[in-house]
Amino acid sequence: MKQPTPYPASYSAAIHLCVRCLLATLLFTKFLEQIPVGTYNTLYPPPCFVSPVSTLDTKDLKVSKVTANGQAAKFTLGPKHSFMGTPLEITLPFDLSRGQHVIVEVTYETAPNASALQWLTPEQTAGKKHPYLFSQCQATHCRSMVPCQDTPAMKHTYYAQVSVPKELVAVMSAVRDGEEPDPQDSSRAIYRFRQPVPMPSYLIAIVVGALESREIGPRSRVWSEKEFVDKAAYEFSETETMLKTAEGLAGPYVWGQYDILVLPPSFPYGGMENPCLTYATPTLLAGDRSLSNVIAHEISHSWTGNLVTNKTWEHFWLNEGHTVYLERMIGRSMESEQFRQFKAMGGWKELQESVNTFGANNPLTNLVPNLNEVDLDEAFSSVPYEKGFALLYHLEELMGGPEVFMGFVKSYIQLFSYSSITTEEWKHYLFTYFKNKVDILNKVDWNAWMHTPGMPPVKPQYDSTMADACIALCKRWVKTKEGDLGNFSEWDVKTLSTHQLIEFLSLLLQQEPLPLSHVKRMQEVYQLNSFNNAEIRFRWLRLCVKSKWEDAVPMALKMATEQGRMKFTRPLFKEVYNFDKYHEEAVRVFIAHRAAMHPVTANLVAKDLKVDNDKST
């Protein structure tokens, strides 16, 4: 029977013992067999009440020994849950007294299929010579890598040393604390890391590979395989400007180093805000810095998410809504208010698409959903990002504008730094901060915003200045008859920025599919097949497949498999799957490429395409 816990998706209960510091020693002795061997030490502080039992989250870990203050401790692994894993219950071999600290050491091995880890063969890397490992722990996958209290409610510091083959480099979501030859094996090197700022388990990250780095600022380096490192250094050269802009808005950056690591193409997200080491997808390497707003988003998480954290995943919008708000305030400072408005309009369309995908009555489109017995990977969407931003923008308008509301956001960050909070705590402070405007706040339909599925109750009226040209061109294509297609020319898009071209294609995707003659003409005059910008290419290929252009099918499947960002891969597979003639081809290509995909991506695409696990192995 599952242990009662106040934290959904976790077996841990802080009413027992709380991890305050994590000390990890990871030995990649079996790198090619995909099994890191580790010891894990946790320092438990004085408990709220004296209890000799503690429960940690695990998933597919092979635990061989547990000690407490050097003494053998009894441990049991409970029944396995499909996505929550297995509780590790530890009984201390002595009675606790109030004020006593305990060091618990767990010796274990990870499983080859650990959901937090993706192991790449040399052939799957850019260099083709060395294997590569990266972790992705959000939301609840850290337990497959480290036994832990795998809930954002709990924060801890961590220290780690990692032994790897000396031709490889290890980096973590922490400050680098030196490297040296492994005294026990001259073919290996030891890397040490320290993270003195308390953080939740989902932000633990490790990467091992043939990595190089370049300095891109006084507190920043970019890391990747050597094949991409110079391109990445150019793409993210504005990082320090973004950091300084964010500090001006939100307060001091407390994490010390801010590095960016460009991962192999199979990384399933645009970015991941691991402290000191932001992950970035190589699909951001557009060559013109046009997609670097993702880095502004991850930088913003240094305050909203990493410093002030949602207490449980039901309150994920506190992380993402505030981060999108801060990201767009950075854009406002570096570009213009019109640019912020333009990006907000694009975000509203992304929200509409998520609501359409889930269904307008699906409770997962609530801003604060009930996630009891819900696999968090399946709940992931743009809803907490864009519905959260829409609420904050609505409040900004009610409270007096961006400067006034940014004052609240900065104060909110200062008050709740280093803690994990709920929506009710946020709302209580909102009412406290704007105590002279409570009558206005009381008129907000909080239930409709927070606990009602579908689109928000209020649609903000964004400034459409930058979008007007995109809207006009979209309308022309939708209304033009086949005989008038000659009126379009390459000059239609010559004056559009990259962001505007993306917006134009996004608008077309919201319409009924264009006739095949139209998309063929669009290719003739705009040459969209030649664009390598991932955001443009993704939308263009979806548009073509929707219009049943068979020539686009192999290109769409190629993009779906040559990178693994779920934002691109899942919709592309679904578009081809929904093209009746190529239904089976989508499934065949997925099965052929599944082994090279990140486990989270592969699992969700399999569900999208209704592929049974036994059919794809």
XYZ file of C-alpha atoms in Angstrom:
617
model
C 0.000 0.000 0.000
C 1.341 3.426 -0.935
C 2.533 5.483 2.025
C 0.347 8.554 2.620
C 2.268 11.668 1.672
C 1.424 15.360 1.403
C 3.346 15.539 -1.875
C 1.664 14.093 -4.992
C 3.970 11.974 -7.179
C 6.352 11.355 -4.260
C 6.567 8.773 -1.489
C 8.585 11.155 0.689
C 7.033 12.814 3.696
C 8.810 15.761 5.266
C 7.062 15.009 8.565
C 9.614 12.220 8.950
C 13.169 13.318 8.145
C 14.308 15.969 5.690
C 17.334 15.862 3.415
C 19.327 19.063 3.783
C 22.549 18.099 2.025
C 23.256 15.464 -0.605
C 26.750 14.041 -1.098
C 27.146 11.843 -4.166
C 30.007 9.749 -5.454
C 29.340 8.438 -8.958
C 31.692 5.957 -10.574
C 31.129 5.340 -14.272
C 32.933 2.006 -14.224
C 30.346 0.496 -16.541
C 29.856 3.427 -18.880
C 29.218 1.346 -21.964
C 26.867 -0.940 -20.034
C 24.912 2.163 -19.036
C 25.122 1.575 -15.272
C 26.706 4.220 -13.045
C 27.506 2.900 -9.590
C 26.998 5.375 -6.786
C 26.992 6.031 -3.109
C 24.610 8.652 -1.837
C 24.940 10.367 1.521
C 22.181 12.468 2.993
C 22.443 14.675 6.023
C 19.152 14.744 7.881
C 18.563 17.726 10.179
C 16.753 17.544 13.503
C 13.286 16.099 12.762
C 10.058 17.859 13.602
C 9.361 14.870 15.771
C 11.575 11.917 16.573
C 11.004 9.059 14.099
C 13.416 6.240 13.199
C 11.877 5.720 9.727
C 12.404 7.644 6.523
C 11.161 7.046 2.996
C 13.002 8.032 -0.162
C 11.817 7.910 -3.758
C 13.525 5.451 -6.096
C 12.804 4.095 -9.550
C 14.501 0.988 -10.937
C 17.491 1.366 -8.589
C 19.373 -1.701 -7.360
C 20.079 -0.886 -3.711
C 22.736 -3.106 -2.115
C 23.448 -1.466 1.246
C 22.243 1.298 3.574
C 24.093 2.636 6.610
C 23.257 5.365 9.118
C 26.161 7.075 10.859
C 28.268 4.108 9.768
C 25.945 1.432 11.183
C 24.036 -1.012 8.993
C 20.406 0.065 8.576
C 17.434 -2.072 7.609
C 15.780 -1.113 4.356
C 12.887 -2.354 2.253
C 11.773 -1.543 -1.275
C 7.998 -1.340 -1.614
C 5.804 -2.272 -4.578
C 6.574 -0.604 -7.895
C 4.208 2.039 -9.252
C 4.031 2.516 -13.029
C 5.476 6.053 -13.017
C 6.177 6.874 -9.360
C 8.670 4.062 -8.939
C 9.350 2.345 -5.623
C 9.517 3.677 -2.043
C 12.776 2.961 -0.213
C 11.931 2.728 3.479
C 14.912 3.032 5.791
C 14.744 2.110 9.481
C 17.548 3.692 11.494
C 19.474 1.293 13.781
C 19.283 3.665 16.751
C 16.858 5.955 18.494
C 16.928 9.589 17.528
C 17.156 12.402 19.966
C 15.972 15.877 19.182
C 18.768 17.925 17.641
C 20.631 14.911 16.237
C 21.973 14.873 12.675
C 22.128 11.618 10.764
C 24.263 10.694 7.771
C 22.560 8.009 5.689
C 24.605 6.284 2.993
C 22.913 4.311 0.211
C 24.987 2.156 -2.135
C 23.196 1.418 -5.393
C 23.309 0.955 -9.153
C 21.042 2.585 -11.716
C 19.187 0.543 -14.310
C 20.232 0.599 -17.983
C 16.813 2.085 -18.792
C 16.804 4.733 -16.049
C 14.267 7.331 -17.187
C 16.468 10.270 -16.088
C 19.414 9.160 -18.204
C 20.037 8.934 -21.900
C 23.112 7.032 -23.012
C 24.353 7.764 -26.499
C 26.668 5.513 -28.455
C 29.589 7.177 -30.254
C 27.579 6.920 -33.489
C 24.818 9.056 -31.960
C 27.180 11.944 -31.161
C 28.568 14.642 -33.437
C 32.168 13.475 -32.943
C 31.412 9.768 -33.545
C 34.313 8.699 -31.261
C 33.096 8.664 -27.655
C 29.901 7.759 -25.790
C 27.805 10.484 -24.160
C 25.504 10.644 -21.163
C 23.041 13.299 -20.062
C 20.368 13.433 -17.404
C 16.964 15.104 -17.448
C 15.245 14.895 -14.064
C 12.216 17.166 -14.324
C 9.622 16.423 -13.158
C 10.033 13.161 -11.217
C 12.901 11.287 -12.864
C 15.709 12.118 -10.420
C 14.654 9.077 -8.373
C 15.842 6.830 -11.218
C 19.343 8.326 -10.851
C 19.610 9.078 -7.120
C 17.499 7.894 -4.157
C 16.007 11.160 -2.921
C 13.008 13.105 -1.677
C 11.884 13.704 -5.239
C 9.468 16.564 -4.673
C 9.933 20.298 -5.321
C 8.726 20.909 -1.754
C 12.122 19.811 -0.434
C 15.352 21.711 -1.123
C 18.937 20.722 -0.375
C 22.508 21.617 -1.244
C 24.700 19.000 -2.892
C 28.305 18.043 -3.375
C 29.500 15.432 -5.856
C 32.571 13.750 -7.219
C 32.393 11.898 -10.497
C 34.929 9.417 -11.876
C 34.943 9.120 -15.675
C 37.310 7.909 -18.414
C 39.974 10.617 -18.730
C 39.170 11.349 -22.383
C 35.716 12.554 -21.271
C 34.577 15.600 -19.297
C 31.889 15.726 -16.597
C 29.770 18.798 -15.822
C 26.888 19.202 -13.358
C 24.287 21.734 -12.235
C 26.773 23.073 -9.721
C 29.969 25.088 -9.462
C 33.011 23.209 -10.741
C 35.299 22.498 -7.804
C 38.388 20.998 -9.407
C 39.548 17.921 -11.255
C 42.404 15.471 -10.784
C 43.571 12.030 -11.940
C 41.699 9.213 -10.251
C 44.207 7.852 -7.673
C 42.704 4.371 -8.046
C 42.832 4.224 -11.839
C 45.235 6.181 -14.053
C 42.877 5.850 -17.041
C 40.232 7.917 -15.266
C 39.705 11.464 -13.982
C 37.714 12.742 -11.010
C 35.602 15.898 -11.280
C 34.286 17.615 -8.147
C 31.225 19.869 -7.856
C 29.497 21.893 -5.153
C 26.060 23.469 -5.100
C 25.812 25.595 -1.935
C 22.394 27.065 -2.816
C 19.470 24.840 -1.691
C 17.532 23.473 -4.668
C 14.980 20.729 -5.406
C 15.984 17.323 -6.753
C 14.604 17.906 -10.263
C 17.418 20.406 -10.851
C 20.218 17.881 -10.305
C 21.914 17.362 -13.671
C 24.970 15.561 -14.995
C 26.535 15.360 -18.442
C 29.533 13.242 -19.440
C 31.010 13.431 -22.913
C 33.796 14.711 -25.146
C 33.012 18.306 -24.236
C 34.785 21.564 -24.994
C 33.945 25.057 -23.760
C 34.342 28.690 -24.775
C 34.094 31.762 -22.572
C 31.133 33.945 -23.550
C 31.086 36.320 -20.565
C 32.650 37.088 -17.173
C 30.556 34.372 -15.494
C 29.558 32.233 -18.448
C 30.939 29.498 -20.672
C 29.228 27.532 -23.399
C 29.832 23.755 -23.511
C 29.239 21.246 -26.297
C 31.017 18.781 -28.509
C 33.743 20.569 -30.450
C 31.706 20.333 -33.668
C 29.183 22.873 -32.290
C 31.049 24.862 -29.661
C 32.038 27.880 -31.784
C 28.601 28.112 -33.389
C 27.041 27.982 -29.908
C 29.424 30.654 -28.606
C 28.230 32.991 -31.381
C 24.549 32.141 -30.894
C 24.580 32.829 -27.146
C 26.986 35.777 -27.078
C 24.305 38.056 -25.569
C 24.074 35.956 -22.385
C 25.768 38.471 -20.081
C 23.515 41.282 -21.351
C 20.479 39.108 -20.579
C 21.836 38.281 -17.112
C 22.415 41.940 -16.269
C 18.965 42.867 -17.593
C 17.379 40.140 -15.464
C 19.292 41.298 -12.375
C 18.004 44.827 -12.951
C 14.460 43.457 -12.963
C 14.540 40.682 -10.352
C 17.560 41.234 -8.069
C 21.039 39.705 -7.710
C 21.932 36.436 -9.464
C 22.856 34.132 -6.555
C 24.118 31.020 -8.374
C 27.629 32.232 -9.253
C 28.318 30.673 -12.650
C 25.860 30.720 -15.546
C 26.972 28.243 -18.193
C 25.069 26.885 -21.192
C 25.453 23.343 -22.473
C 24.269 22.493 -25.987
C 23.127 18.887 -25.854
C 22.913 16.290 -28.621
C 19.788 16.517 -30.808
C 17.767 13.930 -28.839
C 17.294 16.311 -25.866
C 13.489 16.497 -25.511
C 13.056 20.166 -24.494
C 14.037 23.607 -25.740
C 16.038 24.224 -22.604
C 16.306 23.201 -18.970
C 17.086 25.627 -16.199
C 19.586 23.539 -14.233
C 21.420 25.940 -11.881
C 24.875 26.945 -13.139
C 24.357 24.811 -16.267
C 21.413 25.617 -18.525
C 20.710 22.910 -21.066
C 19.932 24.059 -24.615
C 18.697 22.112 -27.619
C 20.851 22.384 -30.766
C 17.664 23.425 -32.592
C 18.353 26.916 -31.162
C 21.490 27.238 -33.313
C 19.787 29.231 -36.059
C 22.912 31.205 -36.976
C 21.288 34.621 -36.417
C 20.583 34.580 -32.633
C 16.875 34.754 -33.471
C 15.923 31.904 -31.111
C 17.925 33.053 -28.095
C 14.740 34.062 -26.257
C 14.818 30.481 -24.930
C 18.005 31.450 -23.068
C 16.213 34.519 -21.662
C 13.559 32.090 -20.397
C 16.099 29.775 -18.751
C 17.972 32.736 -17.225
C 14.676 33.948 -15.747
C 14.238 30.594 -14.016
C 17.264 31.506 -11.875
C 14.742 33.554 -9.894
C 11.325 32.100 -10.676
C 11.526 28.337 -10.358
C 15.005 27.762 -8.986
C 14.956 30.358 -6.211
C 11.181 30.479 -5.647
C 9.776 27.058 -6.474
C 6.307 25.527 -6.850
C 5.684 23.389 -3.759
C 4.006 20.629 -5.778
C 3.569 20.159 -9.512
C -0.081 21.267 -9.354
C 1.370 24.763 -8.859
C 3.781 24.491 -11.797
C 2.361 27.703 -13.238
C 4.131 29.603 -10.424
C 7.417 28.472 -11.987
C 6.527 28.859 -15.637
C 4.004 31.706 -15.749
C 6.319 34.011 -13.811
C 9.307 32.882 -15.879
C 7.542 33.687 -19.166
C 6.555 37.050 -17.677
C 10.166 37.803 -16.681
C 11.514 36.489 -20.020
C 9.237 38.899 -21.890
C 10.225 41.756 -19.594
C 13.844 41.034 -20.573
C 12.723 41.185 -24.228
C 10.987 44.481 -23.472
C 14.220 45.946 -22.063
C 16.472 44.622 -24.836
C 14.057 45.146 -27.756
C 10.836 47.067 -27.161
C 7.382 46.955 -25.585
C 5.976 46.122 -29.027
C 8.259 43.084 -29.158
C 6.927 41.921 -25.768
C 3.359 42.343 -27.018
C 4.186 40.459 -30.208
C 5.652 37.491 -28.281
C 2.617 37.502 -25.982
C 0.318 37.199 -29.005
C 2.326 34.208 -30.195
C 2.065 32.667 -26.738
C -1.731 33.009 -26.785
C -1.812 30.961 -30.003
C 0.377 28.274 -28.405
C -2.062 28.147 -25.486
C -4.985 27.802 -27.890
C -3.242 24.898 -29.613
C -2.620 23.122 -26.291
C -6.251 23.574 -25.266
C -7.374 22.230 -28.655
C -5.040 19.225 -28.276
C -6.180 18.312 -24.768
C -9.800 19.357 -25.267
C -11.419 22.486 -23.826
C -13.033 20.509 -20.990
C -9.916 18.568 -20.028
C -9.004 19.329 -16.385
C -5.310 19.272 -17.362
C -5.970 22.670 -18.976
C -6.746 24.117 -15.534
C -4.079 26.543 -14.368
C -3.999 24.559 -11.094
C -4.880 20.991 -12.131
C -5.470 17.957 -9.947
C -2.490 15.695 -10.669
C -3.334 12.813 -8.368
C -2.327 9.576 -10.165
C -1.369 11.566 -13.285
C 1.907 10.873 -15.099
C 3.448 14.354 -15.137
C 5.147 13.792 -18.505
C 1.711 13.314 -20.072
C 0.381 16.484 -18.423
C 3.162 18.678 -19.860
C 1.951 21.465 -22.172
C 2.096 25.225 -22.709
C -0.857 25.764 -20.314
C 1.135 26.642 -17.165
C 3.406 28.845 -19.274
C 0.913 30.814 -21.334
C -2.234 30.668 -19.196
C -0.003 31.676 -16.294
C 1.472 34.554 -18.277
C -1.994 35.668 -19.421
C -3.125 35.889 -15.789
C -0.057 37.897 -14.779
C -0.472 40.220 -17.774
C -4.158 40.697 -16.890
C -3.175 41.584 -13.328
C -0.481 43.923 -14.660
C -3.154 45.845 -16.570
C -5.456 45.986 -13.521
C -2.713 47.045 -11.087
C -1.176 49.879 -13.112
C 1.184 48.668 -15.820
C 4.478 46.784 -16.242
C 6.638 48.882 -13.899
C 4.087 48.624 -11.073
C 3.538 44.914 -11.505
C 7.238 44.131 -11.929
C 7.661 45.754 -8.510
C 5.342 43.104 -7.107
C 7.195 40.287 -8.909
C 10.550 41.472 -7.524
C 9.127 41.742 -4.018
C 7.545 38.280 -4.350
C 10.933 36.831 -5.322
C 12.667 38.515 -2.375
C 10.075 37.293 0.116
C 9.898 33.654 -1.007
C 13.524 33.069 -2.113
C 14.945 29.658 -1.111
C 11.470 28.289 -0.408
C 8.704 26.330 -2.147
C 5.187 27.777 -2.183
C 1.606 27.193 -3.293
C -0.816 29.286 -5.346
C -2.674 30.266 -2.165
C 0.530 31.687 -0.649
C 1.205 33.618 -3.867
C -2.346 34.962 -3.950
C -2.239 35.961 -0.280
C 0.916 37.971 -0.892
C -0.582 39.556 -4.035
C -3.460 40.857 -1.925
C -1.040 42.009 0.786
C 1.254 43.844 -1.638
C -1.640 45.574 -3.418
C -3.599 46.191 -0.215
C -4.908 49.490 -1.567
C -6.383 47.759 -4.637
C -8.103 44.806 -2.979
C -11.479 45.888 -4.348
C -10.123 45.460 -7.896
C -8.515 42.104 -7.100
C -11.781 40.847 -5.582
C -13.467 41.359 -8.960
C -11.077 38.912 -10.669
C -12.817 35.595 -11.375
C -10.193 33.517 -9.576
C -12.085 30.249 -9.945
C -12.355 30.699 -13.717
C -8.639 31.494 -13.986
C -7.341 28.792 -11.646
C -9.746 25.871 -11.549
C -11.720 25.949 -14.819
C -10.523 24.156 -17.967
C -10.120 25.749 -21.372
C -9.021 29.222 -22.400
C -8.790 32.030 -19.814
C -11.927 34.014 -18.957
C -10.297 37.221 -20.235
C -8.430 37.616 -23.525
C -5.816 40.374 -23.243
C -5.848 43.014 -25.973
C -2.244 42.915 -27.115
C -0.656 45.586 -29.335
C -0.665 44.020 -32.808
C 1.768 46.464 -34.490
C 4.429 43.831 -35.222
C 1.814 41.208 -36.071
C -0.237 43.275 -38.539
C 1.920 42.415 -41.573
C 1.778 38.703 -40.639
C -2.002 38.812 -40.218
C -2.476 40.597 -43.550
C -0.296 38.118 -45.460
C -2.076 35.175 -43.821
C -5.462 36.557 -44.871
C -4.246 36.988 -48.471
C -3.253 33.325 -48.718
C -6.475 32.120 -47.131
C -8.722 34.223 -49.394
C -6.826 33.955 -52.711
C -8.349 31.737 -55.411
C -6.152 29.324 -57.339
C -6.199 31.493 -60.440
C -4.763 34.474 -58.542
C -1.753 32.737 -56.981
C 0.523 34.588 -59.420
C 0.016 37.734 -57.343
C 2.369 36.406 -54.648
C 6.113 37.019 -54.888
C 9.300 36.641 -52.857
C 8.974 40.290 -51.798
C 6.004 39.403 -49.574
C 8.379 38.075 -46.918
C 11.537 40.089 -47.608
C 10.674 42.688 -44.974
C 9.510 40.205 -42.343
C 11.831 39.399 -39.448
C 12.457 35.780 -38.457
C 9.957 36.200 -35.612
C 7.349 37.580 -38.019
C 7.839 34.749 -40.507
C 7.302 32.264 -37.672
C 4.151 34.158 -36.688
C 2.848 34.146 -40.293
C 3.184 30.349 -40.479
C 1.630 29.962 -37.014
C -1.392 31.947 -38.139
C -1.819 29.734 -41.212
C -1.700 26.623 -39.006
C -4.739 27.934 -37.129
C -6.748 28.057 -40.356
C -8.298 25.208 -42.325
C -5.618 23.434 -44.414
C -4.640 25.394 -47.524
C -5.288 23.823 -50.929
C -2.308 21.864 -52.228
C -1.886 24.371 -55.041
C -1.348 27.118 -52.479
C 1.449 25.443 -50.513
C 3.195 24.488 -53.752
C 3.056 28.124 -54.865
C 4.272 29.232 -51.447
C 7.339 27.037 -51.881
C 7.934 28.442 -55.366
C 7.950 32.074 -54.222
C 9.292 31.852 -50.630
C 11.617 28.811 -50.948
C 10.681 27.683 -47.430
C 12.220 24.230 -47.925
C 15.630 25.881 -47.822
C 15.161 27.376 -44.328
C 17.150 25.650 -41.583
C 15.680 27.686 -38.724
C 13.927 24.928 -36.749
C 10.907 27.028 -35.743
C 10.233 28.009 -39.363
C 10.912 24.560 -40.803
C 8.699 22.843 -38.217
C 5.676 25.029 -38.988
C 6.206 24.910 -42.727
C 6.385 21.101 -42.821
C 3.267 20.789 -40.655
C 1.470 23.141 -43.030
C 2.508 21.047 -46.039
C 1.471 17.724 -44.491
C -1.883 19.188 -43.416
C -2.414 20.153 -47.049
C -1.615 16.559 -48.116
C 1.563 17.441 -50.006
C 3.180 14.019 -50.271
C 6.639 15.418 -51.077
C 6.725 16.920 -47.561
C 6.140 13.625 -45.742
C 9.741 12.326 -45.882
C 11.034 15.771 -44.900
C 8.639 15.904 -41.943
C 9.653 12.431 -40.761
C 13.319 13.344 -41.206
C 12.926 16.387 -38.965
C 10.931 14.347 -36.448
C 13.791 11.870 -36.098
C 16.995 13.843 -36.677
C 16.229 15.842 -33.517
C 14.121 14.916 -30.500
C 12.679 18.154 -29.155
C 9.132 17.122 -28.234
C 7.730 20.483 -29.321
C 8.688 19.466 -32.873
C 8.844 15.664 -32.882
C 5.403 14.875 -31.455
C 3.342 17.198 -33.712
C 5.284 16.167 -36.835
C 4.682 12.472 -36.173
C 1.011 13.171 -35.429
C 0.541 15.158 -38.645
C 1.947 12.324 -40.753
C -0.005 9.742 -38.747
C -3.227 11.671 -39.448
C -2.477 11.691 -43.201
C -4.331 8.442 -43.893
C -2.086 7.311 -46.728
C 1.008 7.579 -44.491
C -0.476 6.334 -41.221
C 1.562 3.117 -41.279
C 4.682 4.914 -42.518
C 4.644 7.160 -39.428
C 4.493 4.097 -37.181
C 7.211 2.279 -39.144
C 9.621 5.230 -38.982
C 8.968 5.709 -35.273
C 9.641 2.050 -34.478
C 12.845 2.169 -36.539
C 14.129 5.210 -34.626
C 12.702 4.564 -31.165
C 15.916 3.170 -29.665
C 17.783 6.405 -30.462
C 15.138 8.623 -28.859
C 15.096 9.974 -25.326
C 12.948 7.609 -23.195
C 10.414 10.328 -22.334
C 10.011 11.321 -25.997
C 9.757 7.710 -27.149
C 7.110 6.904 -24.545
C 4.900 9.864 -25.466
C 5.243 9.446 -29.242
C 4.303 5.778 -28.796
C 1.107 6.879 -27.057
C 0.421 9.510 -29.732
C 0.730 6.863 -32.455
C -1.032 4.164 -30.394
C 2.012 1.896 -30.585
C 2.196 -0.881 -27.984
C 5.531 -1.318 -26.245
C 5.792 -4.940 -27.322
C 5.292 -3.927 -30.958
C 8.229 -1.523 -30.928
C 10.883 -3.677 -29.330
